[in-house]
Coordinates of C-alpha atoms in Angstrom, one line a residue:
M16 CA 19.6 5.4 -0.5
Q17 CA 16.8 4.4 -0.9
R18 CA 18.7 1.1 0.2
V19 CA 19.3 2.4 3.4
R20 CA 16.5 3.8 4.0
V21 CA 15.0 0.6 3.7
M22 CA 18.1 -1.4 5.9
M23 CA 16.6 1.6 8.5
K24 CA 13.1 0.6 8.9
A25 CA 14.0 -3.0 8.9
C26 CA 15.6 -1.8 12.2
R27 CA 13.3 -0.2 13.5
I28 CA 10.3 -2.4 12.9
S29 CA 13.1 -5.3 15.0
W30 CA 13.2 -2.7 17.9
R31 CA 9.6 -2.2 18.0
S32 CA 8.8 -6.0 17.4
F33 CA 11.4 -6.5 20.8
M34 CA 10.2 -4.5 22.6
S35 CA 6.3 -5.5 21.8
K36 CA 7.0 -9.1 22.4
D37 CA 8.5 -8.0 26.0
L38 CA 5.7 -6.0 27.2
A39 CA 3.2 -8.6 25.7
T40 CA 5.2 -11.4 28.1
K41 CA 5.4 -9.0 31.4
I42 CA 1.4 -8.1 30.8
I43 CA 0.3 -12.3 30.4
Q44 CA 3.0 -12.7 33.0
T45 CA 0.9 -9.3 35.5
L46 CA -2.3 -10.6 33.8
R47 CA -1.7 -14.6 35.6
Q48 CA -0.6 -12.8 38.7
Q49 CA -3.5 -11.7 39.0
G50 CA -5.7 -14.3 38.7
F51 CA -6.3 -14.5 35.1
Q52 CA -5.8 -16.5 32.3
A53 CA -3.8 -15.0 29.3
Y54 CA -1.8 -16.0 25.4
L55 CA -0.8 -14.3 23.0
V56 CA -3.3 -15.1 20.1
G57 CA -4.1 -14.3 16.2
G58 CA -1.7 -14.0 13.2
C59 CA 1.9 -13.3 16.3
V60 CA 1.1 -16.4 16.6
R61 CA 0.7 -18.1 13.6
D62 CA 4.3 -15.7 12.7
L63 CA 6.0 -16.8 15.4
L64 CA 5.1 -20.9 14.1
L65 CA 6.5 -19.6 10.3
Q66 CA 9.5 -18.2 12.4
R67 CA 8.1 -14.7 10.8
E68 CA 8.8 -11.5 13.0
P69 CA 5.3 -10.3 14.3
A70 CA 3.4 -6.9 13.0
D71 CA 2.0 -6.6 15.8
Y72 CA 1.1 -8.4 19.1
D73 CA -2.1 -9.4 20.4
I74 CA -3.4 -11.3 24.5
A75 CA -6.5 -13.4 24.5
T76 CA -7.5 -13.3 28.6
S77 CA -10.1 -13.8 30.9
A78 CA -10.3 -10.9 32.2
T79 CA -12.7 -7.6 31.3
P80 CA -11.7 -5.2 29.5
V81 CA -12.7 -3.4 33.7
Q82 CA -10.3 -5.4 34.9
V83 CA -7.7 -4.8 32.2
M84 CA -7.9 -1.2 33.4
E85 CA -7.7 -2.1 36.3
I86 CA -4.6 -3.3 36.2
F87 CA -3.0 -1.7 33.6
P88 CA -3.9 2.1 34.4
D89 CA -2.1 3.6 31.0
T90 CA -4.4 2.0 28.9
Y91 CA -7.4 2.7 26.0
A92 CA -10.6 1.2 25.9
V93 CA -11.0 1.3 21.6
G94 CA -14.3 -1.1 22.4
A95 CA -15.0 -2.6 25.4
Q96 CA -18.5 -3.4 24.6
F97 CA -15.8 -5.6 22.3
G98 CA -14.0 -6.2 25.5
V99 CA -11.1 -4.2 23.6
V100 CA -8.4 -2.5 25.5
L101 CA -5.1 -1.0 24.2
V102 CA -1.9 -1.0 26.6
P103 CA 0.9 1.4 24.5
L104 CA 4.2 0.3 24.2
Y105 CA 5.8 3.5 25.8
P106 CA 2.4 4.6 28.7
V107 CA 0.7 7.6 28.7
N108 CA -0.8 9.6 30.8
P109 CA -4.1 7.9 32.0
V110 CA -7.0 10.7 32.1
D111 CA -9.8 7.9 33.5
P112 CA -8.5 4.2 33.8
V113 CA -13.0 3.2 33.0
V114 CA -14.2 5.4 30.7
E115 CA -13.2 5.2 26.9
R116 CA -11.0 7.9 25.5
S117 CA -11.7 10.3 22.1
A118 CA -11.4 9.3 19.3
G119 CA -8.1 11.2 18.6
D120 CA -6.6 9.7 21.7
V121 CA -6.9 6.2 20.2
Q122 CA -5.6 6.9 17.1
N123 CA -2.6 8.6 19.4
A124 CA -2.3 5.9 21.2
K125 CA -1.9 3.7 17.5
G126 CA 0.5 6.2 16.4
S127 CA 2.8 5.5 19.3
H128 CA 2.8 1.1 18.5
T129 CA 0.3 -0.2 21.4
I130 CA -0.8 -4.1 22.6
E131 CA -4.7 -5.7 22.6
V132 CA -5.5 -6.5 24.7
A133 CA -8.8 -8.7 24.2
T134 CA -11.6 -10.1 26.9
F135 CA -11.8 -14.1 26.3
R136 CA -16.2 -14.0 23.9
S137 CA -17.8 -15.1 21.9
D138 CA -19.8 -13.0 19.1
H139 CA -23.9 -13.4 17.8
G140 CA -25.1 -11.6 14.9
Y141 CA -23.4 -9.1 11.9
S142 CA -25.9 -7.3 10.9
D143 CA -24.0 -4.5 9.4
G144 CA -21.4 -7.6 7.3
R145 CA -18.6 -6.3 10.1
R146 CA -19.6 -5.8 13.5
P147 CA -21.1 -8.6 15.8
D148 CA -24.2 -7.5 17.2
E149 CA -23.9 -8.5 20.1
V150 CA -20.4 -10.2 22.4
R151 CA -20.7 -12.2 25.3
F152 CA -17.5 -12.6 27.3
S153 CA -16.6 -16.2 28.2
Q154 CA -13.9 -17.3 30.8
G155 CA -12.7 -20.3 28.3
P156 CA -10.4 -19.8 25.4
Q157 CA -12.2 -22.7 22.8
E158 CA -15.0 -20.7 22.9
D159 CA -12.5 -17.3 21.7
A160 CA -11.1 -19.5 19.1
A161 CA -14.4 -20.4 17.2
R162 CA -15.2 -17.1 17.3
R163 CA -11.9 -16.4 14.6
D164 CA -11.1 -16.4 11.1
F165 CA -9.1 -18.9 9.9
T166 CA -7.7 -22.0 11.6
I167 CA -3.9 -20.2 10.8
N168 CA -5.2 -17.5 12.9
G169 CA -7.2 -18.8 15.9
M170 CA -4.2 -20.9 18.1
M171 CA -3.1 -19.0 21.5
L172 CA 1.0 -19.6 22.7
D173 CA 1.6 -19.0 26.4
P174 CA 5.5 -16.7 25.9
V175 CA 6.7 -18.6 28.8
G176 CA 6.3 -22.2 28.9
G177 CA 6.0 -22.3 25.4
E178 CA 2.6 -24.1 24.4
V179 CA 0.2 -23.7 22.1
L180 CA -3.5 -23.9 22.2
D181 CA -5.1 -25.2 18.8
F182 CA -8.8 -25.7 19.4
V183 CA -9.6 -25.5 15.5
G184 CA -6.5 -27.6 13.5
G185 CA -4.6 -24.5 12.7
R186 CA -1.7 -25.9 13.3
K187 CA -1.8 -28.8 11.4
D188 CA -3.4 -26.5 8.2
L189 CA 0.1 -24.4 9.3
E190 CA 2.2 -27.2 8.2
A191 CA -0.1 -28.3 5.5
G192 CA -0.1 -25.0 3.7
I193 CA -3.6 -24.0 3.8
I194 CA -6.2 -21.6 4.0
R195 CA -9.2 -22.6 5.8
A196 CA -11.8 -21.1 7.9
I197 CA -13.4 -21.6 11.1
G198 CA -16.2 -24.0 11.3
D199 CA -18.8 -23.3 8.2
P200 CA -16.7 -21.4 5.9
A201 CA -20.4 -19.3 4.6
Q202 CA -20.8 -18.3 8.2
R203 CA -17.9 -16.6 8.9
F204 CA -18.0 -14.9 6.2
A205 CA -21.2 -13.7 6.4
E206 CA -19.9 -12.2 9.8
D207 CA -17.5 -9.8 7.8
K208 CA -17.4 -9.7 4.1
L209 CA -14.0 -8.3 4.1
R210 CA -12.7 -12.1 5.2
M211 CA -12.8 -13.2 1.6
L212 CA -9.9 -11.2 0.8
R213 CA -8.8 -11.8 4.0
A214 CA -8.5 -14.8 2.7
V215 CA -6.8 -14.3 -0.4
R216 CA -3.7 -12.3 0.4
F217 CA -3.1 -14.9 3.4
A218 CA -3.3 -17.1 0.6
A219 CA -0.7 -15.2 -1.5
R220 CA 1.3 -13.5 1.6
F221 CA 2.6 -17.6 2.5
E222 CA 1.9 -19.4 -0.9
F223 CA -0.8 -21.4 0.7
E224 CA -3.3 -23.2 -0.7
I225 CA -7.5 -22.2 -0.4
E226 CA -9.1 -25.0 1.5
A227 CA -11.7 -25.9 -1.0
N228 CA -15.1 -25.6 0.7
T229 CA -13.3 -21.9 2.0
F230 CA -12.4 -21.8 -1.7
T231 CA -16.5 -22.4 -3.5
A232 CA -17.4 -20.3 0.0
I233 CA -15.7 -17.4 -1.5
E234 CA -17.1 -17.7 -5.0
R235 CA -20.5 -18.3 -3.4
A236 CA -20.5 -14.8 -1.7
A237 CA -18.1 -12.8 -4.8
H238 CA -20.4 -10.7 -5.3
E239 CA -21.1 -9.3 -1.5
I240 CA -18.1 -7.5 -1.2
N241 CA -19.0 -4.2 -1.8
V242 CA -20.7 -4.1 1.5
V243 CA -17.1 -3.5 2.8
S244 CA -16.4 -0.3 3.3
R245 CA -14.2 1.4 0.2
E246 CA -11.0 1.9 2.7
R247 CA -11.8 -1.0 4.2
V248 CA -11.5 -2.8 0.9
R249 CA -8.5 -0.5 -0.4
D250 CA -6.0 -1.1 2.2
E251 CA -7.2 -5.0 2.2
I252 CA -5.8 -4.6 -1.9
T253 CA -2.7 -2.3 -0.6
K254 CA -1.2 -5.3 1.8
M255 CA -2.1 -7.5 -1.5
L256 CA 0.3 -5.5 -3.5
T257 CA 3.0 -4.3 -1.7
E258 CA 3.9 -8.3 0.4
G259 CA 5.5 -9.3 -2.6
H260 CA 3.1 -11.4 -3.7
G261 CA 0.9 -9.2 -5.6
R262 CA 0.5 -11.6 -9.0
R263 CA -0.6 -14.1 -7.5
A264 CA -2.7 -12.3 -4.9
F265 CA -4.6 -11.3 -8.0
L266 CA -4.8 -14.2 -9.9
L267 CA -6.7 -15.5 -7.0
L268 CA -8.8 -12.4 -7.0
D269 CA -9.7 -13.2 -10.4
Q270 CA -10.0 -17.0 -9.3
T271 CA -13.2 -16.0 -6.9
G272 CA -14.7 -13.7 -8.2
L273 CA -13.7 -10.8 -6.0
L274 CA -11.8 -8.9 -9.3
K275 CA -14.3 -8.3 -11.1
E276 CA -16.8 -6.7 -8.0
V277 CA -13.5 -4.4 -6.3
L278 CA -11.4 -3.9 -9.6
P279 CA -13.8 -4.9 -12.6
E280 CA -11.3 -2.2 -14.4
I281 CA -8.3 -4.9 -13.7
S282 CA -10.6 -7.4 -15.0
A283 CA -11.5 -6.1 -17.9
M284 CA -7.7 -6.3 -18.7
K285 CA -7.9 -9.9 -19.4
G286 CA -7.7 -11.4 -22.9
V287 CA -7.1 -7.2 -24.3
Q288 CA -3.8 -8.5 -26.6
Q289 CA -0.8 -6.7 -27.2
P290 CA 1.4 -6.3 -30.1
P291 CA 4.2 -9.7 -29.6
E292 CA 6.6 -7.5 -30.8
F293 CA 6.6 -4.7 -28.0
H294 CA 5.2 -7.8 -25.7
P295 CA 6.1 -11.6 -25.9
E296 CA 4.2 -12.1 -22.5
G297 CA 0.5 -12.0 -23.6
D298 CA -2.5 -9.8 -22.6
V299 CA -2.2 -6.4 -20.6
F300 CA -4.2 -9.1 -17.5
A301 CA -0.6 -11.4 -17.8
H302 CA 1.9 -8.2 -18.3
T303 CA 0.0 -6.6 -15.3
L304 CA 0.8 -8.8 -13.2
L305 CA 3.3 -10.1 -14.3
L306 CA 4.9 -6.8 -13.4
L307 CA 3.5 -6.9 -10.1
E308 CA 5.9 -9.7 -9.9
N309 CA 9.7 -7.0 -10.3
L310 CA 8.3 -4.8 -8.2
P311 CA 11.0 -3.9 -5.0
N312 CA 9.8 -5.8 -1.9
P313 CA 9.0 -3.4 0.3
C314 CA 6.9 -1.7 -1.8
P315 CA 5.9 2.0 -2.0
P316 CA 2.2 1.7 -1.4
T317 CA 2.0 4.5 -4.7
L318 CA 3.9 2.7 -6.8
A319 CA 1.8 -0.8 -6.6
W320 CA -0.8 1.0 -7.5
G321 CA 0.5 3.2 -10.0
A322 CA 1.4 -0.1 -10.7
L323 CA -1.6 -2.0 -11.0
L324 CA -2.9 0.5 -13.4
H325 CA -0.7 2.0 -15.5
D326 CA -1.7 0.5 -18.4
V327 CA -5.5 0.3 -17.4
G328 CA -6.4 2.7 -20.0
K329 CA -6.2 0.0 -23.3
P330 CA -8.8 -2.0 -22.2
A331 CA -11.2 1.0 -24.0
T332 CA -8.3 1.8 -26.2
F333 CA -7.4 -1.2 -28.3
R334 CA -6.9 -1.2 -31.9
V335 CA -5.9 -3.3 -35.0
A336 CA -4.5 -0.9 -37.3
P337 CA -2.7 -1.8 -40.2
D338 CA 0.7 -1.9 -39.1
R339 CA 0.2 -3.3 -35.8
I340 CA -2.1 -3.0 -32.3
R341 CA -2.5 0.5 -30.6
F342 CA -3.9 1.8 -27.9
D343 CA -3.5 5.6 -28.4
N344 CA -3.8 8.0 -26.5
H345 CA -4.1 5.0 -23.5
V346 CA -2.3 7.2 -21.2
D347 CA -4.8 9.7 -21.0
V348 CA -7.9 7.3 -20.6
G349 CA -5.8 5.5 -18.2
V350 CA -5.1 8.8 -16.1
K351 CA -9.0 9.6 -16.1
I352 CA -10.2 5.8 -15.1
A353 CA -6.8 5.5 -12.7
E354 CA -8.8 8.9 -11.2
E355 CA -12.0 7.8 -10.6
I356 CA -10.4 4.2 -8.9
C357 CA -8.6 6.5 -6.9
E358 CA -11.5 9.0 -5.5
R359 CA -13.9 5.7 -6.0
L360 CA -11.3 3.6 -2.9
R361 CA -11.3 6.8 -1.4
F362 CA -7.2 8.1 -1.4
S363 CA -6.3 10.4 0.3
N364 CA -4.7 14.0 -2.1
H365 CA -1.7 13.1 -2.2
E366 CA -1.6 9.2 -2.6
A367 CA -4.0 10.1 -5.8
A368 CA -1.7 13.0 -7.0
Q369 CA 1.5 10.5 -6.7
I370 CA -1.0 7.9 -8.6
L371 CA -2.0 9.5 -11.0
A372 CA 1.8 10.8 -11.9
L373 CA 2.9 7.3 -12.5
V374 CA 0.4 6.3 -14.7
D375 CA 0.0 9.6 -16.7
N376 CA 4.0 9.7 -17.4
H377 CA 5.5 5.9 -17.4
M378 CA 5.0 5.8 -20.9
R379 CA 8.0 9.2 -20.6
F380 CA 10.4 6.7 -20.2
S381 CA 10.5 5.8 -24.3
H382 CA 11.9 9.1 -24.7
A383 CA 14.4 10.2 -22.4
T384 CA 17.9 9.5 -23.9
R385 CA 16.3 12.0 -27.6
M386 CA 15.3 14.1 -25.2
N387 CA 17.0 17.7 -24.2
Q388 CA 19.2 18.3 -21.4
S389 CA 16.5 21.0 -20.1
T390 CA 13.2 18.7 -20.5
L391 CA 15.0 15.6 -19.1
K392 CA 16.9 17.2 -15.9
K393 CA 13.0 19.0 -15.4
F394 CA 12.0 14.6 -15.6
L395 CA 14.4 13.7 -13.6
R396 CA 13.9 16.1 -10.8
M397 CA 9.7 14.9 -10.6
P398 CA 8.6 14.4 -7.3
A399 CA 9.0 10.6 -6.0
F400 CA 11.0 9.8 -9.0
D401 CA 12.1 7.3 -7.6
E402 CA 9.1 5.1 -8.1
H403 CA 8.6 5.6 -11.5
L404 CA 12.1 4.3 -12.3
A405 CA 11.4 2.0 -10.5
L406 CA 7.9 1.3 -12.6
H407 CA 9.6 1.9 -15.9
R408 CA 12.0 -1.0 -14.7
A409 CA 9.2 -3.6 -13.4
D410 CA 7.7 -2.8 -16.8
S411 CA 10.5 -3.7 -19.0
L412 CA 10.8 -6.5 -17.1
A413 CA 7.4 -7.4 -17.9
S414 CA 7.4 -6.8 -22.0
H415 CA 10.4 -7.2 -23.4
R416 CA 13.2 -7.1 -21.4
N417 CA 15.3 -4.3 -22.6
L418 CA 16.8 -2.4 -19.7
S419 CA 19.1 0.0 -21.4
T420 CA 17.1 3.2 -21.3
Y421 CA 16.4 2.1 -17.9
E422 CA 20.8 2.6 -17.3
F423 CA 20.5 5.4 -18.9
V424 CA 18.6 7.0 -16.7
E425 CA 20.5 6.1 -14.1
Q426 CA 23.3 7.1 -15.2
K427 CA 22.1 10.5 -15.7
L428 CA 20.5 10.9 -12.6
A429 CA 24.5 10.0 -11.3
E430 CA 26.2 12.0 -13.4
I431 CA 24.5 15.0 -12.8
P432 CA 24.5 17.0 -9.4
P433 CA 21.0 17.3 -8.0
E434 CA 22.3 21.4 -8.0
K435 CA 22.5 21.5 -11.8
I436 CA 19.1 19.6 -11.5
R437 CA 16.7 21.4 -9.9
P438 CA 20.0 24.9 -9.8
K439 CA 18.9 28.3 -8.0
P440 CA 16.8 30.8 -10.8
L441 CA 19.4 33.4 -12.0
V442 CA 16.2 35.3 -12.6
T443 CA 13.4 36.1 -10.3
G444 CA 9.9 38.4 -11.1
D445 CA 10.9 40.7 -8.9
D446 CA 14.1 41.0 -11.8
L447 CA 11.7 41.4 -14.6
I448 CA 9.7 44.4 -13.1
A449 CA 12.9 46.0 -11.5
A450 CA 14.2 46.1 -15.4
G451 CA 11.1 48.0 -16.7
Y452 CA 9.0 45.2 -17.6
A453 CA 5.5 45.2 -17.1
P454 CA 4.0 42.0 -14.4
G455 CA 1.7 40.0 -16.7
P456 CA 0.6 36.4 -18.0
R457 CA 4.2 36.4 -20.1
F458 CA 5.9 36.8 -16.9
R459 CA 5.9 32.9 -16.6
E460 CA 7.0 32.0 -20.3
I461 CA 10.2 34.4 -20.0
L462 CA 11.0 32.3 -16.6
D463 CA 11.1 29.4 -18.4
A464 CA 12.8 30.4 -20.5
V465 CA 15.4 31.6 -18.8
E466 CA 15.3 28.5 -17.1
D467 CA 15.5 26.1 -20.1
A468 CA 19.1 27.5 -21.3
Q469 CA 20.0 27.6 -18.0
L470 CA 19.1 24.2 -17.9
E471 CA 21.2 23.6 -21.6
G472 CA 24.0 25.1 -19.9
G473 CA 23.6 28.3 -22.4
L474 CA 23.9 30.5 -18.6
S475 CA 25.1 30.7 -15.8
S476 CA 25.1 34.5 -14.1
H477 CA 22.5 36.5 -13.8
E478 CA 23.7 39.1 -15.3
A479 CA 24.3 36.5 -18.6
A480 CA 20.3 35.6 -17.6
M481 CA 19.0 39.2 -17.8
E482 CA 21.0 39.6 -21.2
F483 CA 18.9 36.7 -22.5
V484 CA 15.8 38.3 -21.1
Q485 CA 16.0 41.3 -22.9
A486 CA 17.9 40.0 -26.0
K487 CA 14.4 37.7 -26.6
F488 CA 11.9 38.8 -25.1
P489 CA 12.5 42.8 -25.7
Q490 CA 10.0 45.4 -24.6
D491 CA 8.0 47.9 -26.1
A492 CA 7.2 51.3 -24.6
N493 CA 5.4 49.9 -22.4
G494 CA 7.7 47.5 -21.1
I495 CA 5.9 44.0 -23.0
S496 CA 7.5 42.3 -24.8
P497 CA 6.0 41.8 -28.3

């Protein structure tokens, strides 16, 4: 079922990408008919040259935002001062084509997928380390290319004629497999500190090398990454974790000095040895990075973060016992550390709850073959259990490589019908009250006992369940079981 969902998602992405490219081409043709220059720009050009399917299509043009909105009335000016206008994939009713819309309108537009149309520009001053203090519109593409982050992202493409405009050596670096900052790398990273993480992500995703001067600039400025908002850092790391190259990304984060700045708890795993009889792969850091390599692709963000943090409690609980290395209570400690990380990186409550559940339950698989039926069924019905199972598989492959427990759980999931894992309750609180039981704290205990007996296969009817209750929880004169 999960494989089917992934295939359906891939089909939706392909169809959306086709529609986006078609719309982007029409926008470019329309702008040119009005006398303006217009090209595909940035990541979509890079991906097309790599024969990859772009996630988005962006356009750079000599038209100003006002001119773009006059030509395309159904638009959203998300930052007219930066020259950026969004043209929706599915047209919307205009409110005022020259006035910026509300944050809610813009968010809805982004959610429906859009083409970003940006005016050629040069940027001046980045006092906040993120956005330019001043933007000057220009008529030519060369100045616009010079302000971008990396050479492989600085090319432009005519989607009709196929001409590639490359003022920064992007095509050469693309062919050589190099991530190189445009111009002075120190200046590029001073403009937007997040670009340091982006350099790592691109190098990992495409299996490229970071050019020496660019790498050195990252090392020197790594300590400044903390001026970037935590949400932006979280989102960039999430992409690293879910794009299928997490191990290489985290090795690069470590080598550049970024890891100890953004996730010191992961950096602390380095050198923390493990018992070789269970972990022949090496220390906690080596194990965690190897685990990332065994995650499914695509990978849900919560699973990826749960995998990254599953052993985060080990450095603090390391001890050498007489028999072997041990990590007493590392799960409980890990949950607390993971909770602090989720709060620091501002995950939603829903995401944090699942990440913490993955950390909290990852060791329970070691008991699965010995669980009684009721405990096993409750285990199997945990929310998003497929993520727990995927984490266990990756954890096993990154250590002892014994998948017998994984196969046992998979078999149980196939054998036990869903209605047996989560059966309809045989007894409710109302039933207990009708039978004369006084409401109170023991209701939960009684109902849990009935459910356990039902899951074990000992109860199958309401009548039998009520007999079980009256025998196991007899009432006194006040309707309270002793």
